[in-house]
Coordinates of C-alpha atoms in Angstrom, one line a residue:
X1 CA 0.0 0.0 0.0
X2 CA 3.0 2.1 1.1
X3 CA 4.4 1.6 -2.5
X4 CA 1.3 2.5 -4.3
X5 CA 0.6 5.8 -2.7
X6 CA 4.4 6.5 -3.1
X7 CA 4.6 5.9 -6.9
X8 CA 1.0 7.7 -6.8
X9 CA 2.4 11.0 -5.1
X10 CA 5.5 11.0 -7.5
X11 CA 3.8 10.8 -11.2
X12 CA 1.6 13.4 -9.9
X13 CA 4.7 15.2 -9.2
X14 CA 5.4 14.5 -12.6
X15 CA 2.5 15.9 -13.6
X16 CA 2.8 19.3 -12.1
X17 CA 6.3 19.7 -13.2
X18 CA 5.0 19.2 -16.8
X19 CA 2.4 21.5 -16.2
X20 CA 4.4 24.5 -15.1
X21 CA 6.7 23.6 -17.7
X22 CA 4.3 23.6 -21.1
X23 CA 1.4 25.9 -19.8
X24 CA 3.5 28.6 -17.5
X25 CA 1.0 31.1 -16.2
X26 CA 1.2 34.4 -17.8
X27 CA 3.8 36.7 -17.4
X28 CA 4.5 40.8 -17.9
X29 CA 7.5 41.1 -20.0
X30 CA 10.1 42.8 -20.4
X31 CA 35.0 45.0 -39.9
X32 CA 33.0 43.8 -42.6
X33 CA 33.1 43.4 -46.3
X34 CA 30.3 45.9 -47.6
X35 CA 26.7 44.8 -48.8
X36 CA 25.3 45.0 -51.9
X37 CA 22.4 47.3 -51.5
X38 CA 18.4 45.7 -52.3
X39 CA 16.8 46.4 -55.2
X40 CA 13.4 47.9 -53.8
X41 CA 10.5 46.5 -55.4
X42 CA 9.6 43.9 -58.2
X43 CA 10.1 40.7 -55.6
X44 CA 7.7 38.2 -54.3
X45 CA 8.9 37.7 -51.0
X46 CA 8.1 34.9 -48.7
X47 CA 4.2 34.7 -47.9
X48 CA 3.1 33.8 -44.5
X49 CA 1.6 30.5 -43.9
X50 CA -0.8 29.0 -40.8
X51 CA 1.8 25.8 -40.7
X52 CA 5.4 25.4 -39.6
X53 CA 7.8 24.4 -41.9
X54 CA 11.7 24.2 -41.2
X55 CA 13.6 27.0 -41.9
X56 CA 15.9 26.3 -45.5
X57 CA 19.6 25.1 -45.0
X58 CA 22.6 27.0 -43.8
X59 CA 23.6 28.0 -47.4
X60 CA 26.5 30.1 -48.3
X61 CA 25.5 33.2 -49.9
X62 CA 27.7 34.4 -53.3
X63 CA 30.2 36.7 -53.1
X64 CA 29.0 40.1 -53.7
X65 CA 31.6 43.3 -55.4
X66 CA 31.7 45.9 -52.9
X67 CA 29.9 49.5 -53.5
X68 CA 29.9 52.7 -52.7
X69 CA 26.7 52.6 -51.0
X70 CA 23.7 54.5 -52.1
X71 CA 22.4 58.1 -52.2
X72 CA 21.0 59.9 -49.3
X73 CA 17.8 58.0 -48.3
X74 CA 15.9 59.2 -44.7
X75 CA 11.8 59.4 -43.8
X76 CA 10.2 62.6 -43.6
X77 CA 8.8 61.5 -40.8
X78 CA 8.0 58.6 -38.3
X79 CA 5.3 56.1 -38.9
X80 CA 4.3 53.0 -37.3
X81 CA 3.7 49.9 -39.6
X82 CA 1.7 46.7 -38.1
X83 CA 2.9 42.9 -39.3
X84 CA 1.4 39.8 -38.3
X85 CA 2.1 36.4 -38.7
X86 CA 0.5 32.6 -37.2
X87 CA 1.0 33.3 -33.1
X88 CA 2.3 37.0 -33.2
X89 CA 1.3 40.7 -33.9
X90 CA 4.7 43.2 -34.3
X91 CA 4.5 47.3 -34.6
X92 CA 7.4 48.6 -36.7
X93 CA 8.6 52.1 -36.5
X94 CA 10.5 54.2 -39.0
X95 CA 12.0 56.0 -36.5
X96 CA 15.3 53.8 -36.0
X97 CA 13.7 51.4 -38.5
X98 CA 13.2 48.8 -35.2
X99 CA 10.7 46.9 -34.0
X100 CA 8.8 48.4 -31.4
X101 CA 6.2 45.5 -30.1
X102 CA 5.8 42.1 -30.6
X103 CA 3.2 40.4 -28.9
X104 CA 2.0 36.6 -28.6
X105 CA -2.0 36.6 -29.5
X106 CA -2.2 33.6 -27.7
X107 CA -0.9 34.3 -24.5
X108 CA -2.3 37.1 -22.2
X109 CA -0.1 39.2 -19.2
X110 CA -1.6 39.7 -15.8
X111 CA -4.0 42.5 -17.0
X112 CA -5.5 40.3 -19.7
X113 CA -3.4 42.0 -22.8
X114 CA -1.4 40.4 -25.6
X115 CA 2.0 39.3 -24.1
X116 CA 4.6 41.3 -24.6
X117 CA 7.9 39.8 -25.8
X118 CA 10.4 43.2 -26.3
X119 CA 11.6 45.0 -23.5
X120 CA 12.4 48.7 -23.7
X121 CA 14.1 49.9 -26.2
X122 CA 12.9 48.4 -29.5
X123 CA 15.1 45.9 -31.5
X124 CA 16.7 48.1 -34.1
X125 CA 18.3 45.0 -35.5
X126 CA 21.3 47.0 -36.2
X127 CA 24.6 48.2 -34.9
X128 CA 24.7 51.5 -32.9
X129 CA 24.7 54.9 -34.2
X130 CA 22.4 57.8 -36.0
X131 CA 20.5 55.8 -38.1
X132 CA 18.6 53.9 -34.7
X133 CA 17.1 57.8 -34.2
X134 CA 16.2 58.8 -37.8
X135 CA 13.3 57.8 -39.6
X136 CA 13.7 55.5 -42.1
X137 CA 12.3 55.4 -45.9
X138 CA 9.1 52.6 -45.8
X139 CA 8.5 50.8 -48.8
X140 CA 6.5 47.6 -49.5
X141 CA 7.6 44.7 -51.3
X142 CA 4.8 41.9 -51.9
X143 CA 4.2 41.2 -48.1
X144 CA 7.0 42.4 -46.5
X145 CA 7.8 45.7 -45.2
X146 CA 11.4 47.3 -46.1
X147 CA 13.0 50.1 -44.5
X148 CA 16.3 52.4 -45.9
X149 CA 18.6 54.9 -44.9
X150 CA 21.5 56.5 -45.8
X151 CA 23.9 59.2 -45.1
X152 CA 24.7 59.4 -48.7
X153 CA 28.5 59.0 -47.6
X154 CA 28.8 55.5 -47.5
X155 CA 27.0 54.5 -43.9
X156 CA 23.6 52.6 -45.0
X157 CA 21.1 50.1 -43.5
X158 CA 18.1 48.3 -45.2
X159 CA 16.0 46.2 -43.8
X160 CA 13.0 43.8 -44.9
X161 CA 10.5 41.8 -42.7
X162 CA 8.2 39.8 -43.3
X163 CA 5.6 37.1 -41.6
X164 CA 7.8 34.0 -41.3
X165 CA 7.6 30.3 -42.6
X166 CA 6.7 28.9 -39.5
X167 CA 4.5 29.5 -36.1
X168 CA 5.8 32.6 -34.4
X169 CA 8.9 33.3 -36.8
X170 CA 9.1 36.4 -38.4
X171 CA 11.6 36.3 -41.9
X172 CA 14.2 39.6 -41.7
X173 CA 16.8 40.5 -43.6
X174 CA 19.4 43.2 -42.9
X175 CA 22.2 45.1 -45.0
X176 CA 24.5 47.7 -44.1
X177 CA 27.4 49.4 -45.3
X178 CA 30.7 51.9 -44.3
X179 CA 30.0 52.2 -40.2
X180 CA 26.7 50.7 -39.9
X181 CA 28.7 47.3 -40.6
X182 CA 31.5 48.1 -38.3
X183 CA 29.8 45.8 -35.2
X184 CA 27.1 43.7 -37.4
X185 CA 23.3 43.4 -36.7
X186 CA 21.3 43.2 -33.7
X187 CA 19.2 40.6 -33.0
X188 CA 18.3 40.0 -29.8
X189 CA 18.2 41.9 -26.4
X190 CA 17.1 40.4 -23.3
X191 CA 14.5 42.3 -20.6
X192 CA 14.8 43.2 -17.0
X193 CA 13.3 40.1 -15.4
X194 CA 11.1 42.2 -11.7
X195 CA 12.6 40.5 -8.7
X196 CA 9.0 39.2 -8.0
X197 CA 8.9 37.4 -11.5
X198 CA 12.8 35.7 -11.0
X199 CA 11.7 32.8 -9.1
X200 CA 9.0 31.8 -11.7
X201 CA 10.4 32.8 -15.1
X202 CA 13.9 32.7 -14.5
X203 CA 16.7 35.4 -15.6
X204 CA 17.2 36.2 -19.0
X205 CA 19.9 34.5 -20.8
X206 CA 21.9 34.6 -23.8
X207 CA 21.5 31.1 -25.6
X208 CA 22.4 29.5 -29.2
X209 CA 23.4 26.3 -30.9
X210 CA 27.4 26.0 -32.1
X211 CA 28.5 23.3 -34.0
X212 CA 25.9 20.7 -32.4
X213 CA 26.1 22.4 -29.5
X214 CA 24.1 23.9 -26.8
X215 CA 25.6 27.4 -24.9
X216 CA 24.2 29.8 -22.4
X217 CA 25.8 32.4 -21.3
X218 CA 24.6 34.7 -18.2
X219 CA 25.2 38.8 -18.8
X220 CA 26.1 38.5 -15.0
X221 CA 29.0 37.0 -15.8
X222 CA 30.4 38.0 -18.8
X223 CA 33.0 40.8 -18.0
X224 CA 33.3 41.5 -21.4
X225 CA 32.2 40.7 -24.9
X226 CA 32.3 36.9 -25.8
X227 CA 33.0 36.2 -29.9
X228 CA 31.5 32.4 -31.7
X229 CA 33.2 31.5 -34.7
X230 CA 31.3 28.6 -36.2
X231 CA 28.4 26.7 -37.5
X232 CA 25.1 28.9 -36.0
X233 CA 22.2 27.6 -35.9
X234 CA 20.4 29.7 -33.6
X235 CA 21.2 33.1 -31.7
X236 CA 19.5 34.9 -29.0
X237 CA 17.8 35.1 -25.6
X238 CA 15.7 33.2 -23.3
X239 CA 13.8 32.7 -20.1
X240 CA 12.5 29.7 -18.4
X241 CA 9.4 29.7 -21.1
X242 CA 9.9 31.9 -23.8
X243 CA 12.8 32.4 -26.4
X244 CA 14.0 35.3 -28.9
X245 CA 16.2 34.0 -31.6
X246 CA 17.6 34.4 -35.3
X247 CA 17.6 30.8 -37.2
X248 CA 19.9 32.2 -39.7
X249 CA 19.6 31.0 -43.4
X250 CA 22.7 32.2 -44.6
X251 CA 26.5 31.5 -43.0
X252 CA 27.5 34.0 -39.9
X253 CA 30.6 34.9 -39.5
X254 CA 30.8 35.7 -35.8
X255 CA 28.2 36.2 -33.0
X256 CA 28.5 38.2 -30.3
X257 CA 27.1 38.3 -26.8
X258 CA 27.6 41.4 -24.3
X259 CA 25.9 42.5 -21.6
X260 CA 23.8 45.7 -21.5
X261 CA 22.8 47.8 -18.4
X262 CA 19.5 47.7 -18.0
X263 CA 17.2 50.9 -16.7
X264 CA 17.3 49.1 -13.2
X265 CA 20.9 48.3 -13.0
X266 CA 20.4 44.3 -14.0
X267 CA 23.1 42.8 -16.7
X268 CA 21.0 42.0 -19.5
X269 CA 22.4 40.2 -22.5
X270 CA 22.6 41.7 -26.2
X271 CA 23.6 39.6 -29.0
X272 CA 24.5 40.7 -32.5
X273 CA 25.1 38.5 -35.8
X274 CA 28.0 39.7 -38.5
X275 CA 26.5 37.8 -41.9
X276 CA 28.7 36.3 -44.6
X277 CA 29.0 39.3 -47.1
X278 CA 27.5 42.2 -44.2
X279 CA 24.1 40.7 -44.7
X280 CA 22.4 38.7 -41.7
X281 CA 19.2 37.2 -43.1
X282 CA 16.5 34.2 -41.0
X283 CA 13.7 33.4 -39.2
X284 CA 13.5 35.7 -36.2
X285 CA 11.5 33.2 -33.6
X286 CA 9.6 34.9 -30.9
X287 CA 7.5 32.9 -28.8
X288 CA 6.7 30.0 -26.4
X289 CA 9.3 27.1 -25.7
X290 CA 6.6 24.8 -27.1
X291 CA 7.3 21.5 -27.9
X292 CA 5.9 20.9 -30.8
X293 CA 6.4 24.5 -32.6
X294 CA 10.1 24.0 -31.4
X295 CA 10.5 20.6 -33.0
X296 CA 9.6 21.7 -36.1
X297 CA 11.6 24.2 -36.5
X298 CA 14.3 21.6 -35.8
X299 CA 18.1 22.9 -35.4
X300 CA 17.8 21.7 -32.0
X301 CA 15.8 24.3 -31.1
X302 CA 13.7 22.1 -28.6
X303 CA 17.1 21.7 -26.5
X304 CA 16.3 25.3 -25.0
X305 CA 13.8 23.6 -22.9
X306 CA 14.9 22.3 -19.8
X307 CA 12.9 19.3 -18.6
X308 CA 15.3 18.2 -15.9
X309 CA 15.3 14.3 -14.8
X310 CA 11.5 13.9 -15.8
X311 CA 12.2 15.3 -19.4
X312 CA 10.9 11.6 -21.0
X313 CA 8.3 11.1 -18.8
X314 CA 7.1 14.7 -19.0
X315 CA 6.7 14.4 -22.7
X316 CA 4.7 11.3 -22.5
X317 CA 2.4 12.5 -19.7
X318 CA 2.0 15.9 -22.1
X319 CA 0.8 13.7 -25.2
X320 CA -1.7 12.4 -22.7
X321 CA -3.0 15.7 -21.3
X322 CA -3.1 16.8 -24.6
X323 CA -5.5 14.1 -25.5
X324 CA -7.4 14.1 -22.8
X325 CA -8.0 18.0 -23.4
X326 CA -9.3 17.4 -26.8
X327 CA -11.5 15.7 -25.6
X328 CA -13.1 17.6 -22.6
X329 CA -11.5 21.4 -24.0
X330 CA -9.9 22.6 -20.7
X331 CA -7.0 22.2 -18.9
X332 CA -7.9 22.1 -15.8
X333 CA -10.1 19.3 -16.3
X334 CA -7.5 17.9 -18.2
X335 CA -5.2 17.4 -15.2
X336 CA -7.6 15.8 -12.8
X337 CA -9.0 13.1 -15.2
X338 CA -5.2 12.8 -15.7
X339 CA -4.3 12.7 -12.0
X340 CA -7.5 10.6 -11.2
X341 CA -6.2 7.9 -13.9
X342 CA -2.9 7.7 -12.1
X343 CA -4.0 7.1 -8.8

């Protein structure tokens, strides 16, 4: 009887711990060789769809001759633009050319709202300097939004975005050229993690996949910049449930992650992707460490969850839940049918 009730009380453990891990409660958030420029207009560009797909292979990009850059481009003035993709709603600004919001329309904060992925400020998805504070010229090609600017003396950025190939991926593509190149592209800032939210989200981590291999690195502890040189499969940052992170398609030729003061005095982690060529292009994923979504996407992206000791049985205990709450539509329930089965 003794053995019963303790094998009872520790796949209900089970239970919980996959609970808290799949269906967290809601949070508030928080040189290099020149470009060729984009020829604006006249493409297709990739069209969003409802199912996720892998992101292509790492493939080389050509070679591309160097140029001087191109004429004086800047915005009259700033304007917001609104993408949105399968799981996600982003604002884009002119101003800086960054993303401002990106929200999950799936999962609420505290107040009831959208979740908000970005902290303060936006991602500018670019290197420091004037043109994160002028407004950028907004065009449109096919779906996708792109954004230009230039000092007409050889410092240029253009960017294009786009709803993404898979569930909560959004497809970017960044050039740059003379000193907008000089420290390659941001893509990923982490946010200030409340010290009454630590204990159930975690801190905010620098994370990415070199050469087969998993890597976290805490802001805390990084005294410095830290350089990887090697095959890149993912970039970014990450909590306890929720990542930010550039699959890239084309060949990277460094990443960097340094640590950023945040407006609270926390070490948060900023990471940055030089591209083969000056040109970082991918599937920016924003969203929930989902199992599913994250196996899809492959690349090893589902190592970012961490399952602990229970990781196998978790996963088959989840299948089950996820059965049972197709069956009866709420989770709740879901979990004491479960629980009652067990015992």
């Amino acid at each position: 009887m003794e053995r019963r009730a303790l094998v009872a009380t520790l796949l209900s453990a089970v239970v919980l711990f996959a609970w808290l891990i799949f269906f967290p409660a809601a949070r508030s958030r928080p040189a290099v060789p020149a470009a060729t420029p984009m020829v604006q207009g006249g493409g297709a560009g990739p069209s969003p769809t409802n199912g996720p797909t892998a992101p292509g292979p790492v493939v080389q990009p050509e070679a591309e001759a160097p140029t001087a850059g191109p004429p004086a481009a800047r915005g009259e003035q700033a304007e917001e633009i609104g993408l949105e993709g399968p799981g996600w709603k982003a604002a884009v600004t002119s101003a800086g050319g960054a993303v401002r919001s990106l929200v999950l329309k799936d999962y609420t904060d505290e107040s009831g709202k959208p979740l908000e992925l970005l902290g303060a400020p936006a991602l500018t998805m670019a290197a420091d300097g004037p043109w994160n504070r002028e407004p950028y010229v907004v065009g449109h090609d096919g779906a996708a939004v792109t954004l230009r600017w230039s000092d007409g003396a050889g410092s240029w950025v253009e960017k294009r975005l786009a709803a993404g190939r898979g569930r909560y991926g959004l497809e970017v593509e960044v050039r740059a050229g003379g000193r907008a190149a000089a420290s390659g592209v941001l893509v990923a800032v982490g946010r200030e993690v409340p010290p009454a939210q630590a204990s159930r989200f975690g801190s905010i981590g620098g994370v990415l996949r070199l050469n087969g291999k998993l890597d976290r690195v805490s802001a805390a502890k990084l005294p410095q910049p830290r350089d990887f040189v090697g095959a890149v499969e993912f970039a970014g940052v990450e909590d306890h449930y929720f990542l930010d992170v550039l699959l890239p398609d084309g060949a990277l030729d460094d990443v960097r992650v340094a640590a950023r003061q945040a407006a609270g005095g926390t070490a948060v982690p900023a990471v940055s992707a030089i591209g083969a060529g000056g040109i970082v292009r991918g599937t920016l994923f924003a969203g929930p460490k989902e199992h599913d979504v994250l196996t899809a996407y492959g690349r090893g992206l589902d190592e970012t969850m961490s399952l602990g000791w229970f990781g196998v049985i978790s996963l088959v205990f989840l299948m089950v839940l996820r059965w049972i709450h197709g069956f009866v539509g709420n989770w709740g329930v879901a979990i004491i049918v479960l629980t009652a089965a067990i015992r």
